[in-house]
GROMACS .gro file of C-alpha atoms in nm:
model
   91
    1MET     CA    1   1.173   2.227   0.233
    2MET     CA    2   0.976   2.093  -0.060
    3ILE     CA    3   1.258   1.809  -0.062
    4PHE     CA    4   1.221   1.703   0.320
    5ALA     CA    5   0.837   1.691   0.240
    6ARG     CA    6   0.840   1.468  -0.070
    7THR     CA    7   1.124   1.254   0.113
    8ALA     CA    8   0.899   1.212   0.436
    9LEU     CA    9   0.597   1.119   0.222
   10ALA     CA   10   0.798   0.892  -0.024
   11ILE     CA   11   0.942   0.722   0.316
   12VAL     CA   12   0.592   0.737   0.543
   13GLY     CA   13   0.331   0.764   0.319
   14GLY     CA   14   0.504   0.471   0.095
   15TYR     CA   15   0.522   0.273   0.428
   16VAL     CA   16   0.186   0.333   0.512
   17GLY     CA   17   0.020   0.284   0.193
   18THR     CA   18   0.188  -0.030   0.082
   19SER     CA   19   0.148  -0.210   0.412
   20ALA     CA   20  -0.238  -0.116   0.348
   21ILE     CA   21  -0.206  -0.239  -0.054
   22ILE     CA   22  -0.056  -0.599   0.121
   23ALA     CA   23  -0.306  -0.624   0.439
   24ALA     CA   24  -0.598  -0.610   0.143
   25LEU     CA   25  -0.420  -0.803  -0.135
   26SER     CA   26  -0.353  -1.101   0.137
   27MET     CA   27  -0.709  -1.088   0.256
   28ILE     CA   28  -0.788  -1.156  -0.122
   29ALA     CA   29  -0.613  -1.407  -0.147
   30VAL     CA   30  -0.709  -1.581   0.195
   31ALA     CA   31  -1.089  -1.493   0.125
   32MET     CA   32  -1.099  -1.493  -0.246
   33VAL     CA   33  -0.867  -1.769  -0.373
   34GLY     CA   34  -0.865  -1.997  -0.070
   35MET     CA   35  -0.437  -1.963   0.008
   36GLU     CA   36  -0.339  -2.035   0.319
   37ARG     CA   37  -0.277  -1.751   0.539
   38SER     CA   38   0.072  -1.820   0.602
   39GLU     CA   39   0.115  -1.844   0.208
   40ALA     CA   40  -0.083  -1.560   0.181
   41ALA     CA   41   0.167  -1.345   0.409
   42THR     CA   42   0.453  -1.461   0.292
   43LEU     CA   43   0.381  -1.379  -0.103
   44GLY     CA   44   0.240  -1.048   0.056
   45SER     CA   45   0.521  -0.960   0.228
   46MET     CA   46   0.774  -1.037  -0.120
   47LEU     CA   47   0.485  -0.818  -0.344
   48GLY     CA   48   0.579  -0.515  -0.044
   49PHE     CA   49   0.930  -0.472  -0.124
   50VAL     CA   50   0.834  -0.423  -0.523
   51ILE     CA   51   0.564  -0.229  -0.440
   52TYR     CA   52   0.720   0.007  -0.194
   53LEU     CA   53   1.003   0.055  -0.395
   54GLY     CA   54   0.756   0.155  -0.679
   55VAL     CA   55   0.552   0.402  -0.481
   56MET     CA   56   0.895   0.553  -0.368
   57ILE     CA   57   1.030   0.611  -0.754
   58TRP     CA   58   0.685   0.722  -0.899
   59SER     CA   59   0.693   0.983  -0.557
   60PHE     CA   60   1.036   1.113  -0.673
   61ALA     CA   61   0.905   1.130  -1.009
   62GLU     CA   62   0.583   1.291  -1.049
   63PRO     CA   63   0.645   1.647  -1.048
   64GLY     CA   64   0.323   1.746  -0.834
   65LEU     CA   65   0.308   1.660  -0.483
   66ILE     CA   66   0.004   1.723  -0.412
   67ARG     CA   67  -0.120   1.442  -0.678
   68VAL     CA   68   0.152   1.201  -0.508
   69THR     CA   69  -0.033   1.264  -0.160
   70LEU     CA   70  -0.396   1.212  -0.302
   71TRP     CA   71  -0.332   0.899  -0.483
   72LEU     CA   72  -0.154   0.770  -0.190
   73GLY     CA   73  -0.430   0.892   0.061
   74ALA     CA   74  -0.688   0.779  -0.183
   75VAL     CA   75  -0.535   0.406  -0.237
   76THR     CA   76  -0.429   0.363   0.125
   77THR     CA   77  -0.816   0.464   0.218
   78LEU     CA   78  -0.939   0.202  -0.019
   79SER     CA   79  -0.754  -0.063   0.074
   80LEU     CA   80  -0.811  -0.031   0.430
   81THR     CA   81  -1.175  -0.047   0.362
   82LEU     CA   82  -1.138  -0.338   0.202
   83VAL     CA   83  -0.928  -0.521   0.492
   84PHE     CA   84  -1.229  -0.408   0.733
   85LEU     CA   85  -1.474  -0.522   0.497
   86LEU     CA   86  -1.303  -0.835   0.406
   87ASP     CA   87  -1.227  -0.920   0.814
   88HIS     CA   88  -1.576  -1.040   0.839
   89LEU     CA   89  -1.557  -1.273   0.553
   90VAL     CA   90  -1.261  -1.435   0.649
   91SER     CA   91  -1.328  -1.442   1.027
   0.00000   0.00000   0.00000
């Protein structure tokens, strides 16, 4: 059962967390650096593969499942908060 939970967390949580991180990084690139939206989206897409791979490897390498869940939830929440705050700057 723990292997199923870890696999589901790595796949689903990693995807959601990576999406939130990439959205935040793209918004930062547009708002702070002055990148074009299309270039920021392309850069985010390329970085997404590397970040998702890192999250997948880390979620299986970390011995504590609770620690992975808490870190992934915290980073996702922080990234989404940053996206919502930066949305008002970019628009």
